[in-house]
């Protein structure tokens, strides 16, 4: 299998999730696949890494002909361990993450383990893509995403991605995807509603729940694209500097303490 | 204490850390302080939130005259619970996070629980600042940071911060801070070195360690400022769209699947 690209596959729903199986199946048609994925669910772990306890990384034999490792850590840990201990510094040609069971559009790029793994791939200068489907169910149907994943991945392998840039790809549920829209991240947020309960000892505890609040109705956003039946592709970068605010802060009065 | 601002204080080192004590002491001179902080260390948890288990939020009486709550979740959970269950939707005037034991400059903005809590504050439209000191030790000396924290916080309270913008403030170790530099996030990364060991059952495990690698020697970066003895102030935003890449992706060939 010379000349075929080496592809690292990761996710946050865990190595046995149907979503990663669908992604592996597409990637097997495009290159040599190596999977390093969490040994259990790691949704909403964001860019967390594991520093207070040790990590396990063990080979597993789950799908025929695929080199696979399960990791006890977060999705970002998986990418770090893959680069260092599996690829031993010889980086893969591509890092794909997902397919996530549930959307990772808009602000979810921050909370999502799937997207954080792809961000970590990009930090490692590996062309990286996160894929997510608007369906949280374990038995979600990923079949309609496969053609799109293949098309988008081929374009990434052909053109590459600028250093520090990755893609956040989200698919609507159902068969009738209208096409691919290149988008920006919508300015939306989660409005939390904590479900307050009493345990058997009469002490309060809370379940985090939330309602997605979109206040950004731009037709160039990922939220708009998905609501209108398109697959959204957002180029993502991880320089979080608010560059526009630098000249403003330079006018503030820090007295003699301005350096 | 009318007309005084209400200030939410959070951190990632846990509610008993000396860093948050120093921050509380400064904030008490500026407003009415409410603390909601993790009940134990939550460093490097990034923007993780807790969805797979319930959360505890309990009042504690640690420092005289300060309303304080410990939370079993992540720093971001703390901000969400503060807004919803402590302030009950009536948002505080300011959210400050830290003082972190250890730098959160450059790419650490992604990994840091301290900074993720401040980002969450900004997502909630609360003017937010994260503070960190270049000293990991539990007995780190925060006294030289206090004047600077006061000056910066007063400017934020006076001018406000643009919606979706927060500040990432880092201090060098030692008494001789040269002044405040407004900076951009340096383009740096962690080069991982996993410490590989064998457990008593002869199974491998790994400790995540790393070396900070800076390939960005711009004198306008936070890394440069800190290395030269200045406190760095980086304005941060959470639109991760790589806007410059949108026109490039629009030239790619998605065939008839372009929406």
Short mmCIF file of C-alpha atoms in Angstrom, two decimals:
data_model
loop_
_atom_site.label_atom_id
_atom_site.label_comp_id
_atom_site.label_asym_id
_atom_site.label_seq_id
_atom_site.Cartn_x
_atom_site.Cartn_y
_atom_site.Cartn_z
CA UNK A 1 0.00 0.00 0.00
CA UNK A 2 2.83 2.43 -0.85
CA UNK A 3 2.00 6.05 -1.76
CA UNK A 4 -1.28 5.78 0.06
CA UNK A 5 -1.68 8.41 2.76
CA UNK A 6 -1.50 7.39 6.39
CA UNK A 7 -4.67 8.45 8.18
CA UNK A 8 -5.14 8.78 11.94
CA UNK A 9 -8.76 8.28 12.99
CA UNK A 10 -9.94 9.48 16.40
CA UNK A 11 -13.25 10.40 18.02
CA UNK A 12 -14.83 11.31 21.36
CA UNK A 13 -17.73 8.84 21.53
CA UNK A 14 -15.33 5.96 22.12
CA UNK A 15 -13.69 3.34 19.95
CA UNK A 16 -16.80 1.12 19.73
CA UNK A 17 -19.15 3.91 18.56
CA UNK A 18 -20.91 3.37 15.22
CA UNK A 19 -19.79 6.84 14.07
CA UNK A 20 -16.09 5.99 14.10
CA UNK A 21 -16.83 2.70 12.30
CA UNK A 22 -18.45 4.65 9.45
CA UNK A 23 -15.47 7.02 9.31
CA UNK A 24 -12.99 4.11 9.28
CA UNK A 25 -14.89 2.55 6.38
CA UNK A 26 -14.52 5.69 4.27
CA UNK A 27 -10.87 6.21 5.22
CA UNK A 28 -9.98 2.61 4.29
CA UNK A 29 -10.85 3.50 0.67
CA UNK A 30 -8.44 6.47 0.81
CA UNK A 31 -5.38 5.34 2.72
CA UNK A 32 -3.75 3.31 5.46
CA UNK A 33 -5.81 3.71 8.60
CA UNK A 34 -4.59 3.82 12.19
CA UNK A 35 -7.19 4.32 14.92
CA UNK A 36 -6.39 5.74 18.36
CA UNK A 37 -9.62 6.42 20.21
CA UNK A 38 -10.93 6.66 23.78
CA UNK A 39 -11.87 3.42 25.51
CA UNK A 40 -15.22 4.97 26.48
CA UNK A 41 -17.37 8.07 25.95
CA UNK A 42 -15.45 11.37 26.16
CA UNK A 43 -18.06 13.76 24.83
CA UNK A 44 -17.84 17.43 25.83
CA UNK A 45 -14.33 17.06 27.23
CA UNK A 46 -13.15 19.99 25.10
CA UNK A 47 -9.40 20.42 24.95
CA UNK A 48 -8.83 18.63 28.27
CA UNK A 49 -5.64 16.63 28.68
CA UNK A 50 -4.78 14.13 31.41
CA UNK A 51 -2.01 15.27 33.73
CA UNK A 52 -3.09 14.03 37.16
CA UNK A 53 -3.24 10.32 36.35
CA UNK A 54 -1.37 7.98 34.02
CA UNK A 55 -2.66 6.92 30.63
CA UNK A 56 -3.17 3.48 29.12
CA UNK A 57 -2.78 2.75 25.42
CA UNK A 58 -3.59 -0.80 24.32
CA UNK A 59 -3.93 -2.42 20.91
CA UNK A 60 -7.37 -3.83 20.10
CA UNK A 61 -8.57 -6.01 17.26
CA UNK A 62 -12.00 -4.65 16.42
CA UNK A 63 -12.23 -4.31 12.63
CA UNK A 64 -10.35 -6.58 10.22
CA UNK A 65 -7.15 -5.17 8.81
CA UNK A 66 -7.23 -1.97 10.86
CA UNK A 67 -4.47 -1.06 13.33
CA UNK A 68 -6.41 0.12 16.40
CA UNK A 69 -5.55 1.35 19.88
CA UNK A 70 -7.84 2.24 22.74
CA UNK A 71 -6.73 4.99 25.11
CA UNK A 72 -7.89 5.70 28.65
CA UNK A 73 -7.61 9.47 28.17
CA UNK A 74 -9.35 12.29 26.37
CA UNK A 75 -9.57 12.77 22.59
CA UNK A 76 -6.65 15.25 22.76
CA UNK A 77 -4.61 12.69 24.74
CA UNK A 78 -5.35 10.19 21.93
CA UNK A 79 -3.81 12.51 19.31
CA UNK A 80 -0.78 13.21 21.50
CA UNK A 81 -0.22 9.50 22.20
CA UNK A 82 -0.77 8.65 18.53
CA UNK A 83 1.85 11.14 17.35
CA UNK A 84 4.38 10.17 20.01
CA UNK A 85 3.89 6.49 20.77
CA UNK A 86 2.14 5.02 17.71
CA UNK A 87 3.66 7.08 14.87
CA UNK A 88 6.75 7.78 17.00
CA UNK A 89 7.08 11.32 15.65
CA UNK A 90 6.60 10.38 11.97
CA UNK A 91 3.34 12.23 11.53
CA UNK A 92 0.35 10.85 9.63
CA UNK A 93 -0.74 12.61 6.43
CA UNK A 94 -4.20 13.28 7.78
CA UNK A 95 -6.12 13.27 11.06
CA UNK A 96 -9.89 12.77 10.97
CA UNK A 97 -12.14 12.84 14.00
CA UNK A 98 -15.69 11.53 14.35
CA UNK A 99 -18.17 10.88 12.98
CA UNK A 100 -19.62 12.47 16.09
CA UNK A 101 -23.06 11.44 17.26
CA UNK A 102 -24.46 14.98 17.49
CA UNK A 103 -23.72 18.37 15.88
CA UNK A 104 -20.54 20.29 16.59
CA UNK A 105 -21.39 23.48 14.77
CA UNK A 106 -20.98 27.02 16.11
CA UNK A 107 -19.71 27.40 19.70
CA UNK A 108 -19.64 23.60 20.11
CA UNK A 109 -16.18 23.71 18.56
CA UNK A 110 -15.01 24.69 22.07
CA UNK A 111 -16.86 22.02 24.08
CA UNK A 112 -16.48 19.13 21.67
CA UNK A 113 -13.90 16.41 22.21
CA UNK A 114 -14.26 15.48 18.54
CA UNK A 115 -13.32 18.97 17.38
CA UNK A 116 -10.62 19.39 20.04
CA UNK A 117 -8.92 16.24 18.74
CA UNK A 118 -8.94 17.75 15.24
CA UNK A 119 -7.61 21.05 16.65
CA UNK A 120 -4.80 19.10 18.33
CA UNK A 121 -4.03 17.44 15.00
CA UNK A 122 -3.71 20.90 13.44
CA UNK A 123 -1.49 22.08 16.33
CA UNK A 124 0.73 19.13 15.36
CA UNK A 125 0.74 20.50 11.77
CA UNK A 126 -1.32 17.53 10.52
CA UNK A 127 -4.13 18.38 8.05
CA UNK A 128 -7.18 17.65 10.20
CA UNK A 129 -10.94 17.40 9.82
CA UNK A 130 -13.72 16.86 12.35
CA UNK A 131 -16.98 15.26 11.14
CA UNK A 132 -20.29 15.35 13.03
CA UNK A 133 -23.88 14.35 12.31
CA UNK A 134 -27.05 15.94 13.67
CA UNK A 135 -28.15 12.75 15.44
CA UNK A 136 -27.27 11.84 19.03
CA UNK A 137 -28.68 8.31 18.79
CA UNK A 138 -26.41 5.30 19.09
CA UNK A 139 -28.10 3.77 16.02
CA UNK A 140 -27.77 6.97 13.96
CA UNK A 141 -27.61 6.38 10.20
CA UNK A 142 -24.28 7.69 8.88
CA UNK A 143 -24.59 6.23 5.36
CA UNK A 144 -25.63 9.48 3.67
CA UNK A 145 -22.52 11.26 5.03
CA UNK A 146 -20.03 8.89 3.45
CA UNK A 147 -19.97 10.33 -0.10
CA UNK A 148 -19.50 13.83 1.31
CA UNK A 149 -16.74 12.72 3.67
CA UNK A 150 -14.93 11.13 0.74
CA UNK A 151 -15.27 14.23 -1.47
CA UNK A 152 -14.13 16.63 1.26
CA UNK A 153 -11.26 14.43 2.40
CA UNK A 154 -9.99 14.00 -1.17
CA UNK A 155 -9.94 17.79 -1.58
CA UNK A 156 -7.98 18.15 1.66
CA UNK A 157 -5.49 15.48 0.55
CA UNK A 158 -5.16 17.24 -2.83
CA UNK A 159 -4.89 20.89 -1.69
CA UNK A 160 -3.63 20.47 1.88
CA UNK A 161 -4.70 22.92 4.55
CA UNK A 162 -2.85 26.05 5.57
CA UNK A 163 -0.72 25.61 8.70
CA UNK A 164 -2.91 26.08 11.73
CA UNK A 165 -6.13 25.58 9.79
CA UNK A 166 -8.47 22.60 10.09
CA UNK A 167 -12.04 21.86 8.99
CA UNK A 168 -15.20 21.47 11.04
CA UNK A 169 -17.71 19.51 8.94
CA UNK A 170 -21.30 18.96 10.09
CA UNK A 171 -24.05 16.99 8.38
CA UNK A 172 -27.82 17.35 8.69
CA UNK A 173 -29.84 14.27 9.55
CA UNK A 174 -31.59 12.42 6.76
CA UNK A 175 -30.77 11.47 3.19
CA UNK A 176 -31.37 14.66 1.28
CA UNK A 177 -28.21 16.72 1.82
CA UNK A 178 -28.48 19.64 -0.60
CA UNK A 179 -24.73 20.13 -0.97
CA UNK A 180 -21.67 21.59 0.76
CA UNK A 181 -21.58 25.17 2.08
CA UNK A 182 -18.35 26.85 3.19
CA UNK A 183 -19.35 28.78 6.33
CA UNK A 184 -18.26 30.78 9.32
CA UNK A 185 -18.96 29.72 12.92
CA UNK A 186 -22.35 31.13 13.97
CA UNK A 187 -22.37 33.35 17.04
CA UNK A 188 -24.57 31.13 19.23
CA UNK A 189 -24.42 29.74 22.75
CA UNK A 190 -25.98 27.25 25.13
CA UNK A 191 -28.50 28.57 27.63
CA UNK A 192 -28.08 26.27 30.60
CA UNK A 193 -30.94 24.81 32.50
CA UNK A 194 -29.75 22.76 35.44
CA UNK A 195 -32.05 19.93 36.41
CA UNK A 196 -32.03 20.15 40.23
CA UNK A 197 -32.72 16.94 42.17
CA UNK A 198 -32.42 15.53 45.68
CA UNK A 199 -30.39 12.41 46.36
CA UNK A 200 -31.67 9.72 48.80
CA UNK A 201 -29.86 11.64 51.59
CA UNK A 202 -31.79 14.84 50.74
CA UNK A 203 -28.74 16.58 49.34
CA UNK A 204 -29.10 18.60 46.15
CA UNK A 205 -27.41 17.63 42.90
CA UNK A 206 -27.60 19.03 39.39
CA UNK A 207 -27.68 17.64 35.87
CA UNK A 208 -26.34 20.00 33.22
CA UNK A 209 -28.80 20.42 30.36
CA UNK A 210 -29.16 23.26 27.90
CA UNK A 211 -30.96 24.85 25.02
CA UNK A 212 -29.03 25.98 21.95
CA UNK A 213 -29.58 29.70 21.42
CA UNK A 214 -28.75 31.14 18.02
CA UNK A 215 -28.73 34.92 17.78
CA UNK A 216 -26.85 34.99 14.50
CA UNK A 217 -29.03 34.57 11.43
CA UNK A 218 -26.31 35.20 8.84
CA UNK A 219 -26.76 33.05 5.76
CA UNK A 220 -23.00 32.50 5.77
CA UNK A 221 -23.11 30.60 9.08
CA UNK A 222 -22.94 26.88 9.80
CA UNK A 223 -26.21 27.05 11.74
CA UNK A 224 -28.00 28.51 8.69
CA UNK A 225 -26.49 25.92 6.33
CA UNK A 226 -27.52 22.98 8.51
CA UNK A 227 -31.02 24.33 9.12
CA UNK A 228 -31.43 24.58 5.35
CA UNK A 229 -30.29 21.05 4.61
CA UNK A 230 -26.64 21.66 3.64
CA UNK A 231 -23.46 20.09 5.00
CA UNK A 232 -21.47 22.90 6.65
CA UNK A 233 -17.69 23.22 6.29
CA UNK A 234 -16.08 25.78 8.61
CA UNK A 235 -12.35 26.43 8.39
CA UNK A 236 -11.10 26.65 11.99
CA UNK A 237 -7.94 28.14 13.50
CA UNK A 238 -6.63 28.29 17.06
CA UNK A 239 -5.15 31.75 17.36
CA UNK A 240 -7.71 33.08 19.82
CA UNK A 241 -6.24 36.60 19.87
CA UNK A 242 -8.89 39.29 19.42
CA UNK A 243 -6.57 41.19 17.07
CA UNK A 244 -9.09 44.01 16.58
CA UNK A 245 -8.96 44.77 20.33
CA UNK A 246 -5.18 45.31 20.56
CA UNK A 247 -5.20 48.98 19.43
CA UNK A 248 -8.16 49.67 21.74
CA UNK A 249 -6.38 48.21 24.79
CA UNK A 250 -3.30 50.25 23.91
CA UNK A 251 -5.34 53.43 24.54
CA UNK A 252 -6.23 52.35 28.11
CA UNK A 253 -4.64 54.14 31.04
CA UNK A 254 -2.31 51.81 32.89
CA UNK A 255 -0.42 54.83 34.27
CA UNK A 256 3.30 54.40 34.63
CA UNK A 257 2.83 50.64 34.51
CA UNK A 258 2.46 50.50 30.73
CA UNK A 259 5.41 48.56 29.36
CA UNK B 1 -22.16 48.10 49.42
CA UNK B 2 -24.47 49.57 46.75
CA UNK B 3 -23.01 50.62 43.38
CA UNK B 4 -20.11 48.28 43.92
CA UNK B 5 -19.71 45.77 41.10
CA UNK B 6 -20.54 42.13 41.71
CA UNK B 7 -17.52 39.98 40.92
CA UNK B 8 -17.53 36.23 40.25
CA UNK B 9 -14.20 34.61 41.12
CA UNK B 10 -13.34 31.17 39.75
CA UNK B 11 -10.18 29.14 39.13
CA UNK B 12 -8.96 25.71 38.09
CA UNK B 13 -6.52 24.89 40.90
CA UNK B 14 -9.39 24.44 43.34
CA UNK B 15 -11.09 26.59 45.94
CA UNK B 16 -8.34 26.15 48.57
CA UNK B 17 -5.46 27.18 46.26
CA UNK B 18 -3.37 30.16 47.39
CA UNK B 19 -3.79 31.75 43.93
CA UNK B 20 -7.53 32.21 44.27
CA UNK B 21 -7.05 33.59 47.79
CA UNK B 22 -4.78 36.32 46.40
CA UNK B 23 -7.32 37.10 43.68
CA UNK B 24 -10.18 37.26 46.20
CA UNK B 25 -8.17 39.71 48.32
CA UNK B 26 -7.76 42.11 45.38
CA UNK B 27 -11.38 41.76 44.29
CA UNK B 28 -12.66 42.51 47.79
CA UNK B 29 -11.19 46.02 47.43
CA UNK B 30 -13.11 46.51 44.17
CA UNK B 31 -16.55 44.99 44.67
CA UNK B 32 -18.82 42.36 46.14
CA UNK B 33 -17.18 39.00 45.70
CA UNK B 34 -18.86 35.65 45.04
CA UNK B 35 -16.60 32.61 44.61
CA UNK B 36 -17.65 29.46 42.74
CA UNK B 37 -14.64 27.21 42.31
CA UNK B 38 -13.82 23.52 41.87
CA UNK B 39 -13.62 21.40 45.03
CA UNK B 40 -10.25 20.06 43.86
CA UNK B 41 -7.61 20.52 41.15
CA UNK B 42 -9.01 20.86 37.62
CA UNK B 43 -5.92 22.00 35.76
CA UNK B 44 -5.72 21.36 32.02
CA UNK B 45 -9.41 20.47 31.75
CA UNK B 46 -9.83 22.98 28.93
CA UNK B 47 -13.41 23.77 28.01
CA UNK B 48 -14.70 20.43 29.34
CA UNK B 49 -18.17 20.33 30.83
CA UNK B 50 -19.75 17.57 32.90
CA UNK B 51 -22.62 15.78 31.16
CA UNK B 52 -22.22 12.13 32.16
CA UNK B 53 -22.53 12.61 35.91
CA UNK B 54 -24.39 14.99 38.21
CA UNK B 55 -22.81 18.05 39.79
CA UNK B 56 -22.62 19.16 43.41
CA UNK B 57 -22.60 22.82 44.46
CA UNK B 58 -22.19 23.48 48.18
CA UNK B 59 -21.63 26.64 50.18
CA UNK B 60 -18.36 26.81 52.12
CA UNK B 61 -17.12 29.24 54.74
CA UNK B 62 -13.45 29.66 53.96
CA UNK B 63 -12.65 33.39 54.06
CA UNK B 64 -14.51 35.82 56.27
CA UNK B 65 -17.23 37.83 54.62
CA UNK B 66 -16.94 36.07 51.25
CA UNK B 67 -19.84 34.13 49.72
CA UNK B 68 -18.21 30.93 48.49
CA UNK B 69 -19.34 27.72 46.80
CA UNK B 70 -17.36 24.64 45.92
CA UNK B 71 -18.36 22.70 42.82
CA UNK B 72 -17.61 19.10 41.91
CA UNK B 73 -17.26 19.93 38.22
CA UNK B 74 -14.88 21.68 35.85
CA UNK B 75 -14.07 25.41 35.82
CA UNK B 76 -16.57 25.89 32.96
CA UNK B 77 -19.23 24.04 34.99
CA UNK B 78 -18.49 26.49 37.83
CA UNK B 79 -19.28 29.49 35.63
CA UNK B 80 -22.45 27.87 34.29
CA UNK B 81 -23.65 26.94 37.79
CA UNK B 82 -22.74 30.40 39.10
CA UNK B 83 -24.77 32.16 36.41
CA UNK B 84 -27.76 29.84 36.75
CA UNK B 85 -27.95 28.73 40.36
CA UNK B 86 -26.03 31.35 42.36
CA UNK B 87 -26.81 34.54 40.43
CA UNK B 88 -30.02 32.96 39.09
CA UNK B 89 -29.63 34.62 35.70
CA UNK B 90 -28.78 38.11 37.09
CA UNK B 91 -25.26 38.22 35.74
CA UNK B 92 -22.28 39.51 37.70
CA UNK B 93 -20.51 42.65 36.46
CA UNK B 94 -17.20 40.85 36.13
CA UNK B 95 -15.78 37.33 36.05
CA UNK B 96 -12.15 36.81 37.07
CA UNK B 97 -10.35 33.48 36.99
CA UNK B 98 -7.11 32.51 38.73
CA UNK B 99 -4.60 33.40 39.85
CA UNK B 100 -3.38 30.26 38.14
CA UNK B 101 -0.32 28.49 39.52
CA UNK B 102 1.54 28.36 36.19
CA UNK B 103 1.55 30.34 32.94
CA UNK B 104 -1.36 30.27 30.53
CA UNK B 105 0.20 32.21 27.70
CA UNK B 106 0.16 31.28 24.03
CA UNK B 107 -1.52 27.95 23.10
CA UNK B 108 -2.22 27.23 26.78
CA UNK B 109 -5.38 29.30 26.37
CA UNK B 110 -6.87 26.10 24.86
CA UNK B 111 -5.74 23.62 27.54
CA UNK B 112 -6.21 25.81 30.59
CA UNK B 113 -9.23 25.43 32.85
CA UNK B 114 -8.50 28.91 34.21
CA UNK B 115 -8.75 30.49 30.78
CA UNK B 116 -11.69 28.31 29.70
CA UNK B 117 -13.65 29.59 32.71
CA UNK B 118 -12.92 33.16 31.59
CA UNK B 119 -13.92 32.26 28.01
CA UNK B 120 -17.19 30.85 29.37
CA UNK B 121 -17.74 34.12 31.25
CA UNK B 122 -17.32 35.99 27.97
CA UNK B 123 -19.71 33.60 26.20
CA UNK B 124 -22.20 34.62 28.91
CA UNK B 125 -21.52 38.28 27.93
CA UNK B 126 -19.77 38.96 31.27
CA UNK B 127 -16.55 41.03 31.07
CA UNK B 128 -13.96 38.38 31.96
CA UNK B 129 -10.26 38.16 32.78
CA UNK B 130 -7.98 35.21 33.43
CA UNK B 131 -4.86 35.76 35.57
CA UNK B 132 -1.86 33.42 35.73
CA UNK B 133 1.61 33.49 37.29
CA UNK B 134 4.74 31.81 36.00
CA UNK B 135 5.11 29.63 39.11
CA UNK B 136 3.62 26.15 39.51
CA UNK B 137 4.50 25.85 43.20
CA UNK B 138 1.78 25.66 45.82
CA UNK B 139 3.62 28.30 47.87
CA UNK B 140 4.09 30.65 44.90
CA UNK B 141 4.34 34.33 45.86
CA UNK B 142 1.45 36.25 44.26
CA UNK B 143 2.03 39.54 46.11
CA UNK B 144 3.78 41.32 43.23
CA UNK B 145 0.81 40.60 40.92
CA UNK B 146 -1.77 42.33 43.07
CA UNK B 147 -1.13 45.95 42.03
CA UNK B 148 -1.24 44.94 38.38
CA UNK B 149 -4.44 42.94 38.83
CA UNK B 150 -6.04 45.97 40.46
CA UNK B 151 -4.95 48.36 37.68
CA UNK B 152 -6.08 46.04 34.86
CA UNK B 153 -9.39 45.17 36.54
CA UNK B 154 -10.19 48.84 37.15
CA UNK B 155 -9.61 49.57 33.47
CA UNK B 156 -11.93 46.70 32.49
CA UNK B 157 -14.61 47.95 34.91
CA UNK B 158 -14.21 51.48 33.47
CA UNK B 159 -14.09 50.69 29.74
CA UNK B 160 -15.88 47.35 29.60
CA UNK B 161 -14.82 44.75 27.06
CA UNK B 162 -16.31 44.29 23.60
CA UNK B 163 -18.90 41.50 23.41
CA UNK B 164 -17.10 38.21 22.93
CA UNK B 165 -13.74 39.60 24.07
CA UNK B 166 -11.93 38.71 27.30
CA UNK B 167 -8.41 39.20 28.62
CA UNK B 168 -5.65 36.66 29.21
CA UNK B 169 -3.19 38.18 31.71
CA UNK B 170 0.07 36.46 32.62
CA UNK B 171 2.71 37.55 35.12
CA UNK B 172 6.40 36.71 35.24
CA UNK B 173 7.80 35.29 38.47
CA UNK B 174 9.63 37.64 40.81
CA UNK B 175 9.18 41.17 42.02
CA UNK B 176 10.51 43.23 39.18
CA UNK B 177 7.64 43.36 36.65
CA UNK B 178 8.69 45.95 34.06
CA UNK B 179 5.14 46.92 33.12
CA UNK B 180 2.12 45.82 31.07
CA UNK B 181 2.37 44.82 27.39
CA UNK B 182 -0.70 44.36 25.18
CA UNK B 183 0.16 41.29 23.10
CA UNK B 184 -1.02 38.67 20.66
CA UNK B 185 -0.98 34.94 21.41
CA UNK B 186 2.40 33.51 20.37
CA UNK B 187 2.34 30.66 17.88
CA UNK B 188 3.86 28.00 20.12
CA UNK B 189 3.01 24.43 21.11
CA UNK B 190 3.85 21.64 23.52
CA UNK B 191 6.15 18.91 22.30
CA UNK B 192 4.99 15.88 24.21
CA UNK B 193 7.30 13.45 25.85
CA UNK B 194 5.42 10.56 27.39
CA UNK B 195 7.11 9.03 30.40
CA UNK B 196 6.62 5.30 29.78
CA UNK B 197 6.55 3.01 32.84
CA UNK B 198 5.57 -0.52 33.83
CA UNK B 199 3.01 -1.15 36.55
CA UNK B 200 3.52 -3.99 39.11
CA UNK B 201 1.66 -6.28 36.69
CA UNK B 202 4.16 -5.47 33.90
CA UNK B 203 1.61 -3.49 31.90
CA UNK B 204 2.71 -0.21 30.29
CA UNK B 205 1.35 3.15 31.35
CA UNK B 206 2.23 6.69 30.36
CA UNK B 207 2.57 10.04 32.11
CA UNK B 208 1.99 13.02 29.88
CA UNK B 209 4.82 15.53 30.10
CA UNK B 210 5.96 18.11 27.62
CA UNK B 211 8.36 20.81 26.58
CA UNK B 212 7.05 24.21 25.52
CA UNK B 213 8.25 24.96 21.99
CA UNK B 214 8.11 28.55 20.80
CA UNK B 215 8.71 29.10 17.11
CA UNK B 216 7.31 32.64 17.15
CA UNK B 217 9.80 35.29 18.16
CA UNK B 218 7.59 38.29 17.43
CA UNK B 219 8.14 41.08 19.95
CA UNK B 220 4.36 41.60 19.97
CA UNK B 221 3.73 38.16 21.51
CA UNK B 222 2.90 37.16 25.07
CA UNK B 223 5.87 34.77 25.15
CA UNK B 224 8.26 37.63 24.28
CA UNK B 225 6.72 39.96 26.87
CA UNK B 226 6.98 37.40 29.68
CA UNK B 227 10.53 36.40 28.76
CA UNK B 228 11.49 40.07 28.97
CA UNK B 229 9.93 40.66 32.37
CA UNK B 230 6.60 42.22 31.39
CA UNK B 231 3.06 41.24 32.34
CA UNK B 232 1.30 40.16 29.14
CA UNK B 233 -2.30 41.10 28.34
CA UNK B 234 -3.81 39.29 25.35
CA UNK B 235 -7.35 40.12 24.22
CA UNK B 236 -9.03 36.78 23.46
CA UNK B 237 -12.10 35.89 21.40
CA UNK B 238 -13.85 32.60 20.71
CA UNK B 239 -14.82 32.83 17.05
CA UNK B 240 -12.44 30.12 15.83
CA UNK B 241 -13.35 30.59 12.16
CA UNK B 242 -10.29 30.86 9.92
CA UNK B 243 -11.95 33.68 7.98
CA UNK B 244 -8.99 34.02 5.62
CA UNK B 245 -9.52 30.42 4.45
CA UNK B 246 -13.17 30.80 3.37
CA UNK B 247 -12.44 32.23 -0.12
CA UNK B 248 -9.76 29.55 -0.63
CA UNK B 249 -12.13 26.69 0.23
CA UNK B 250 -14.72 28.19 -2.11
CA UNK B 251 -12.32 27.54 -5.03
CA UNK B 252 -12.09 23.80 -4.23
CA UNK B 253 -13.78 21.31 -6.52
CA UNK B 254 -16.66 19.63 -4.73
CA UNK B 255 -18.24 18.78 -8.10
CA UNK B 256 -22.00 18.97 -8.23
CA UNK B 257 -22.09 18.71 -4.45
CA UNK B 258 -21.25 22.38 -3.86
CA UNK B 259 -24.26 24.00 -2.22
#
